[in-house]
mmCIF file of C-alpha atoms in Angstrom:
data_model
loop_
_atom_site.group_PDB
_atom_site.id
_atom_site.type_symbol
_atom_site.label_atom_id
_atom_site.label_comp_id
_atom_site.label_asym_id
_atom_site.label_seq_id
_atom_site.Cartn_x
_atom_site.Cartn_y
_atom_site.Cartn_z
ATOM 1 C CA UNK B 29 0.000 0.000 0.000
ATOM 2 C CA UNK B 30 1.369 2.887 -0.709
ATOM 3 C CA UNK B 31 0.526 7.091 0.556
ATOM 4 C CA UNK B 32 2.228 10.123 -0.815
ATOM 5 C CA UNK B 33 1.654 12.944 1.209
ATOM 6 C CA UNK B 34 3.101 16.225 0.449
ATOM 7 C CA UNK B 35 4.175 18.028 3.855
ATOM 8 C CA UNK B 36 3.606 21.753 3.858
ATOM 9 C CA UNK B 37 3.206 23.006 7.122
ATOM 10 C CA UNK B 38 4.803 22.664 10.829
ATOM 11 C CA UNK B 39 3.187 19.769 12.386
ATOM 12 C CA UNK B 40 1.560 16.758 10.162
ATOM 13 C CA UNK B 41 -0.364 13.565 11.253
ATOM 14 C CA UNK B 42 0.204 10.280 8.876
ATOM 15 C CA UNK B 43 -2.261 7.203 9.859
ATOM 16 C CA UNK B 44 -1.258 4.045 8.426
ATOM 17 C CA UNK B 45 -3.111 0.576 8.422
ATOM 18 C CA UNK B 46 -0.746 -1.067 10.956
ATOM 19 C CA UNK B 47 -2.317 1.581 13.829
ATOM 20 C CA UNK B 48 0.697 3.586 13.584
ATOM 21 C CA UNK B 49 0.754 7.228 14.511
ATOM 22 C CA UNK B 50 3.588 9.443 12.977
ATOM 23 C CA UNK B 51 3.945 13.341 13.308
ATOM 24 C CA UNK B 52 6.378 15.088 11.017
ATOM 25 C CA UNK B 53 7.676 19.094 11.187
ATOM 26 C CA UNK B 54 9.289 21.310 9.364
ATOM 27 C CA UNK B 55 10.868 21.748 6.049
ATOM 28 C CA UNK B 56 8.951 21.386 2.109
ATOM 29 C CA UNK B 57 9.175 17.520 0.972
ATOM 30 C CA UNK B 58 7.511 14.969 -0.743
ATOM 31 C CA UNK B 59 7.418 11.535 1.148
ATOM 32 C CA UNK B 60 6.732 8.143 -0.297
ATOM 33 C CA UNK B 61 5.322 6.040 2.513
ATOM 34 C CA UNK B 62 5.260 2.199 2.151
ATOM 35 C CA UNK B 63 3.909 -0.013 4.545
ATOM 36 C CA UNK B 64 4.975 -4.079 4.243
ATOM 37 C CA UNK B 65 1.581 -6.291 5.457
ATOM 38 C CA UNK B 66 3.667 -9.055 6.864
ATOM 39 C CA UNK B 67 5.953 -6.318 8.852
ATOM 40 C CA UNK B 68 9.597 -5.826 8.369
ATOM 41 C CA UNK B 69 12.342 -2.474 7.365
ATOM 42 C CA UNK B 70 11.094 0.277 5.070
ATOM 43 C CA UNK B 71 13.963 2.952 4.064
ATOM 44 C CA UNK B 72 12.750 5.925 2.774
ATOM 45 C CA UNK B 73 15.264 8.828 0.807
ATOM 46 C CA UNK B 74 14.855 11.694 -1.065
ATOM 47 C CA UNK B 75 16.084 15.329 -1.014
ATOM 48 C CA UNK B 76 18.389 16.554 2.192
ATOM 49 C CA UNK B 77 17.130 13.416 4.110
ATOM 50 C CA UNK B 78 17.450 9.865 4.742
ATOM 51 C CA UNK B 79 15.536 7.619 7.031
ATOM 52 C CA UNK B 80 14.718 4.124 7.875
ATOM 53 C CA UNK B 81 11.407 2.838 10.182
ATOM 54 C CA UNK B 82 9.880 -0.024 10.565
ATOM 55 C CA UNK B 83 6.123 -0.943 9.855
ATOM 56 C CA UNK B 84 3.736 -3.752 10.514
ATOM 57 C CA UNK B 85 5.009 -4.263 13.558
ATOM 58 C CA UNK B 86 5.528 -2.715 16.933
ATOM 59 C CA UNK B 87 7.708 0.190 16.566
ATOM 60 C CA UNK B 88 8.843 3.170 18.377
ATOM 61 C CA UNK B 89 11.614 5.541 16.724
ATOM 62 C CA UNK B 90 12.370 8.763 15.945
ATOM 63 C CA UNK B 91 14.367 9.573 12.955
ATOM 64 C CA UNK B 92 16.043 13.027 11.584
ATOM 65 C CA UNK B 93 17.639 14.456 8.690
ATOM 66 C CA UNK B 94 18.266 17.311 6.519
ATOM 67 C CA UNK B 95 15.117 19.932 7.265
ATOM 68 C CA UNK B 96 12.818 17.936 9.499
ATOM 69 C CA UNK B 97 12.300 15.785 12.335
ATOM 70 C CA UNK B 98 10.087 12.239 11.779
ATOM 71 C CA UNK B 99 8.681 10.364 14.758
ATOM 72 C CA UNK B 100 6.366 7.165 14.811
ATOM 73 C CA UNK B 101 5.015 4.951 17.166
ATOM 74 C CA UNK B 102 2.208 2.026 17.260
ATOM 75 C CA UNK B 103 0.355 1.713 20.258
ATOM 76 C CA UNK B 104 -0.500 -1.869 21.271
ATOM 77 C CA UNK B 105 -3.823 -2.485 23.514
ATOM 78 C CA UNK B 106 -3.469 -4.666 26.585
ATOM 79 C CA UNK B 107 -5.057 -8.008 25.774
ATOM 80 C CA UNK B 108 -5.602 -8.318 29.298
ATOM 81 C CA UNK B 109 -9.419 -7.224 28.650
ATOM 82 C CA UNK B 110 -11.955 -6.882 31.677
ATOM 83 C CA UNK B 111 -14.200 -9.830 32.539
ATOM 84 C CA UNK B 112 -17.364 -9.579 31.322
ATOM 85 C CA UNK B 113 -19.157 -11.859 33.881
ATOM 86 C CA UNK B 114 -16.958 -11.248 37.013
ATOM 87 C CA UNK B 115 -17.844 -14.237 39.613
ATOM 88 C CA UNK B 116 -18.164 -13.267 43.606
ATOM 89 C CA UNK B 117 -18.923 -16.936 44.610
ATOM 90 C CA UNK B 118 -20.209 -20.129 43.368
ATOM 91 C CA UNK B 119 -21.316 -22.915 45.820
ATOM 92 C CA UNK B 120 -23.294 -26.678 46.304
ATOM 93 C CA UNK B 121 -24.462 -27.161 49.649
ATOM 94 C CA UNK B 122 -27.348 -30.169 51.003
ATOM 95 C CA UNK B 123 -30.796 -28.709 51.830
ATOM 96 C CA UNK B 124 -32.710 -32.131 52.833
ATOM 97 C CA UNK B 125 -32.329 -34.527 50.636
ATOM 98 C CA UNK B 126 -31.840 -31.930 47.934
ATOM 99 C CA UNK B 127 -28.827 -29.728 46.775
ATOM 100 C CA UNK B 128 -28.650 -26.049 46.743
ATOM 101 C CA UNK B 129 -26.366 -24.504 43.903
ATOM 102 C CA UNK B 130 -26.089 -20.839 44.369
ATOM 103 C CA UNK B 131 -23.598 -18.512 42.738
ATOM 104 C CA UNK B 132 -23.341 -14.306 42.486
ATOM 105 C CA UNK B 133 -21.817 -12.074 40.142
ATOM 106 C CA UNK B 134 -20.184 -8.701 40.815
ATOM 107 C CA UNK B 135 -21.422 -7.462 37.096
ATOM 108 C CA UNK B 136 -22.553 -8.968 33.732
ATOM 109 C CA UNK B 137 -21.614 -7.373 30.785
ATOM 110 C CA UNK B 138 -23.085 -9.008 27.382
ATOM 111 C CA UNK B 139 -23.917 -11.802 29.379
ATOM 112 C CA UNK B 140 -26.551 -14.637 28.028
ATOM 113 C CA UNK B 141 -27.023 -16.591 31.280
ATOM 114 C CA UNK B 142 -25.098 -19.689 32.278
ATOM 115 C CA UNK B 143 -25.395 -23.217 31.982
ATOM 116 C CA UNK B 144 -24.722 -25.421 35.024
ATOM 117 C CA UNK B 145 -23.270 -29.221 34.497
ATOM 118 C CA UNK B 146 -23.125 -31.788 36.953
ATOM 119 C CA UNK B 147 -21.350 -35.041 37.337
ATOM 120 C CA UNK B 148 -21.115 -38.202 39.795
ATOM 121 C CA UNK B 149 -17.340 -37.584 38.884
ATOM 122 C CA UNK B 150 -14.866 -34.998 38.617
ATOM 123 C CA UNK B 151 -14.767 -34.854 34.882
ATOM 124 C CA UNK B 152 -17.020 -32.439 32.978
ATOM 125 C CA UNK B 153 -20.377 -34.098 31.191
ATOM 126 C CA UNK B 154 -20.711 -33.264 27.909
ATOM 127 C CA UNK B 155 -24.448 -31.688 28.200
ATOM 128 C CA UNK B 156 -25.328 -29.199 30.670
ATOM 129 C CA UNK B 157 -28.128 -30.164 33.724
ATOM 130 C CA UNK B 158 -29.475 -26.493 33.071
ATOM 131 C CA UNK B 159 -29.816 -22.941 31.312
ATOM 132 C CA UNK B 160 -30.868 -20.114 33.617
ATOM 133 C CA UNK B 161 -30.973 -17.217 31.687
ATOM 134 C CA UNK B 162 -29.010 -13.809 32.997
ATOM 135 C CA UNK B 163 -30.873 -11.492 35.326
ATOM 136 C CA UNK B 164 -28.599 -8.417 34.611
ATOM 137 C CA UNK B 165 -27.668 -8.782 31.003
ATOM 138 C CA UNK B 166 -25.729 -6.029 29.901
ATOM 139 C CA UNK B 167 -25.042 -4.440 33.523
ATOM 140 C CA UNK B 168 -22.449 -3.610 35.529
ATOM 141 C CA UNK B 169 -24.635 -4.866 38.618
ATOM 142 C CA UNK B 170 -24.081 -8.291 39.989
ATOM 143 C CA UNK B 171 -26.985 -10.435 40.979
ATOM 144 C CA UNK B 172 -27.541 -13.815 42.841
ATOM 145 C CA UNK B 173 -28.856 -16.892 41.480
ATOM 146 C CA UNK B 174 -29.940 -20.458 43.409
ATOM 147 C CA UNK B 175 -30.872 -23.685 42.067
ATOM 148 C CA UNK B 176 -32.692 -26.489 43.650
ATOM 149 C CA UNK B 177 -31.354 -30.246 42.317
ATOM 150 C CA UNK B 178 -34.244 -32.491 43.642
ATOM 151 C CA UNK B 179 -32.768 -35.662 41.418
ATOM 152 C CA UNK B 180 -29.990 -36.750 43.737
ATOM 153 C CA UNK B 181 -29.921 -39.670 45.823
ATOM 154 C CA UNK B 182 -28.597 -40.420 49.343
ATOM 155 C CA UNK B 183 -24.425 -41.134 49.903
ATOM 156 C CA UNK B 184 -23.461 -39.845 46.888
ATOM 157 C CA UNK B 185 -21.269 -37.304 45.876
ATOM 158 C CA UNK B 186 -22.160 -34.554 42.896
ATOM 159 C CA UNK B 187 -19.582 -31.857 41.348
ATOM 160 C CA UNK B 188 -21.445 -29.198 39.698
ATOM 161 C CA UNK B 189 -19.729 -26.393 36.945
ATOM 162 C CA UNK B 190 -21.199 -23.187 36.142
ATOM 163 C CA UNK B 191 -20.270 -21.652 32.452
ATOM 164 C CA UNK B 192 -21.380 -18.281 31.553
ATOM 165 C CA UNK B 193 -22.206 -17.669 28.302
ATOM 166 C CA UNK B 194 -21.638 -14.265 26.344
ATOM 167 C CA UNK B 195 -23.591 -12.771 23.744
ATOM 168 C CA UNK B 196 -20.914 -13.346 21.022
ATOM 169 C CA UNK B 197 -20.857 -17.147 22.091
ATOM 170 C CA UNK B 198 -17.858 -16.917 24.163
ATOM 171 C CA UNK B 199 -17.567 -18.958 27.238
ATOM 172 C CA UNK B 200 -15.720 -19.258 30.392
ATOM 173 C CA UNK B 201 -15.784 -22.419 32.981
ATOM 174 C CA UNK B 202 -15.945 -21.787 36.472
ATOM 175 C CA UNK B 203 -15.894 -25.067 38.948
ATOM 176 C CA UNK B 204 -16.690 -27.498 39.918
ATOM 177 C CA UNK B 205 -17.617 -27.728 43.463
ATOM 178 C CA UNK B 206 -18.666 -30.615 45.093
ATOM 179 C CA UNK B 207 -20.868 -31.673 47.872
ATOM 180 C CA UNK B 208 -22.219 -35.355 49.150
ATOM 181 C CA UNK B 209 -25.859 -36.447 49.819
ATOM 182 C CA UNK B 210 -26.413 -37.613 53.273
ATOM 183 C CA UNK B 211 -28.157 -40.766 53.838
ATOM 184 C CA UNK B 212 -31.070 -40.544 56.094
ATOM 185 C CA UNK B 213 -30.282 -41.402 59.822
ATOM 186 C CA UNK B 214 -33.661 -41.235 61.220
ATOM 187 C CA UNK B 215 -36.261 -44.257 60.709
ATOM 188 C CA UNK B 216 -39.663 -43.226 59.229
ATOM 189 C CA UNK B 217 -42.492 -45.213 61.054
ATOM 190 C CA UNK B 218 -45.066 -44.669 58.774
ATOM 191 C CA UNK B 219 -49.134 -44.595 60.469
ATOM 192 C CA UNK B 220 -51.516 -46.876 60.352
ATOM 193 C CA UNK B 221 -54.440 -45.452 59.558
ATOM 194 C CA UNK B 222 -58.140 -47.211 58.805
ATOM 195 C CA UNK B 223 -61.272 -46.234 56.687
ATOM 196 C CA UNK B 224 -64.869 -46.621 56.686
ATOM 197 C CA UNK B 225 -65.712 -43.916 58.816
ATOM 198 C CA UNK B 226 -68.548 -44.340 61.730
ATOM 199 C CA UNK B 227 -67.720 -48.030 60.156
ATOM 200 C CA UNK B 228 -64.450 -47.956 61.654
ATOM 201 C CA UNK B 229 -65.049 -45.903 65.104
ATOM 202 C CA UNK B 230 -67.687 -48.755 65.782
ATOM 203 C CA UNK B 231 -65.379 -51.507 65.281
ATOM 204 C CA UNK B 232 -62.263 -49.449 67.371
ATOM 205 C CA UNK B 233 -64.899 -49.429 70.119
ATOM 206 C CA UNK B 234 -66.123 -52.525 70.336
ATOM 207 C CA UNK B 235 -62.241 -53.949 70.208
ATOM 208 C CA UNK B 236 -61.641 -51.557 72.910
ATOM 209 C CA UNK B 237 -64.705 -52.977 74.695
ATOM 210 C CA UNK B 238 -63.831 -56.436 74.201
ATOM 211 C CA UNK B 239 -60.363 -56.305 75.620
ATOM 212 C CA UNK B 240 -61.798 -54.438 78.963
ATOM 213 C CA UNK B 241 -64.283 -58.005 79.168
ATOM 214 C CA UNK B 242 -60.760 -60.047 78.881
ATOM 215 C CA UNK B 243 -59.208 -58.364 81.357
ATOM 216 C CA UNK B 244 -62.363 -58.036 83.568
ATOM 217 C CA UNK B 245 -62.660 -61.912 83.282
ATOM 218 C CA UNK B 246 -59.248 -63.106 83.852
ATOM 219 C CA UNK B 247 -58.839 -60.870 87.085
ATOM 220 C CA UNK B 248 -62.393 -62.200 88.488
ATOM 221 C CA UNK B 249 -61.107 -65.907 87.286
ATOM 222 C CA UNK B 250 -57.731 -65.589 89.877
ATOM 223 C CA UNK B 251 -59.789 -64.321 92.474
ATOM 224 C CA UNK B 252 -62.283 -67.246 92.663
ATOM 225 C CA UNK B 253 -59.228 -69.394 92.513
ATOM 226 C CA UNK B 254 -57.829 -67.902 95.770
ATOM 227 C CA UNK B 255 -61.112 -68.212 97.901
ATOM 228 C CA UNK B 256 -60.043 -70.508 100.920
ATOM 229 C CA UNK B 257 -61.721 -74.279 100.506
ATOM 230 C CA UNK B 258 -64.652 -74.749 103.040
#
């Protein structure tokens, strides 16, 4: 690609497709300005000066000669980007016989929601338990989110993953935590219930009645057997 800019003035700004910024000053020239794609040397002459800079690549330089004064730079943005879901806590604990997964963001920035995976082992299933869409899509606000796993059994042990899920279709893992089902230590007696209605409160009473009679008639039976003989 090539740019030829005549230079007239004091002070002169040259953009060039490798997000370069050059100012040049002083003196009346013609420059040819080459930039390589693939980066590499470019040596530039003509009148009462000679210089040499470098393009497609990051540079820094200044360079004089004859009438004027050329410097150039490329400024290079951090790839260190902010988060756009920024995680404040993610945790599985036992609620019953269920497990509670709850999780809260500090802020949510293109955010989609999150999908949440869970395993019997450490290694990551291939299709996610659950979607639960974003509650502050596009905000800087955090929010909190919970969810109830009823389909767990007793004495096992679960590791749950949460992945968040941008609006370009990026994604980011976070996890797992784990947690183990306790088994039930108390014994359920279940109650013995009957039906029929007055059916049934007739029969309970005349059961009731019938045991008094038994009890009635065995005492009176050891009594008559301890009256002295005549």
């Amino acid at each position: 690609m090539k740019h030829i800019i005549p230079l007239l003035a004091a002070l002169a700004l040259l953009l060039i497709p490798a997000a370069g910024v050059h100012a040049q000053s002083g003196g009346t020239f013609q420059l040819d300005w080459f930039t390589a794609d693939g980066g590499g040397a470019i040596g530039l002459s003509g009148g009462t000066f000679d210089l040499g800079s470098t393009a497609g690549q990051p540079d820094a330089a200044a360079a004089a000669g004859g009438n004027f004064t050329l410097q150039g730079g490329f400024w290079n943005p951090s790839s260190a980007a902010p988060l756009a879901v920024t995680l404040a806590s993610f945790t599985a604990t036992t609620d019953g016989q269920q497990v509670l997964v709850s999780w809260e963001t500090v802020s949510e920035l293109d955010n989609a929601g999150f999908n949440l995976y869970r395993s019997e082992t450490p290694d990551l299933p291939d299709d996610p338990l659950a979607f639960v869409p974003s509650q502050s899509p596009g905000s800087s606000q955090g929010h909190v989110y919970t969810y109830r796993d009823g389909d767990v059994e007793p004495g096992l042990t679960y590791w749950y993953w949460l992945q968040d899920i941008l609006l370009s279709g990026v994604t980011t893992l976070h996890g797992p935590v784990s947690v183990t089902v306790a088994a039930p230590t108390a014994v359920r007696v279940a109650s013995l219930t009957t039906g029929g209605g007055a059916d049934s409160v007739i029969w309970l009473i005349l059961a009731a009645v019938g045991l008094i009679l038994s009890g009635w008639l065995a005492i009176t039976a050891v009594r008559g057997q301890r009256r002295p003989q005549a």
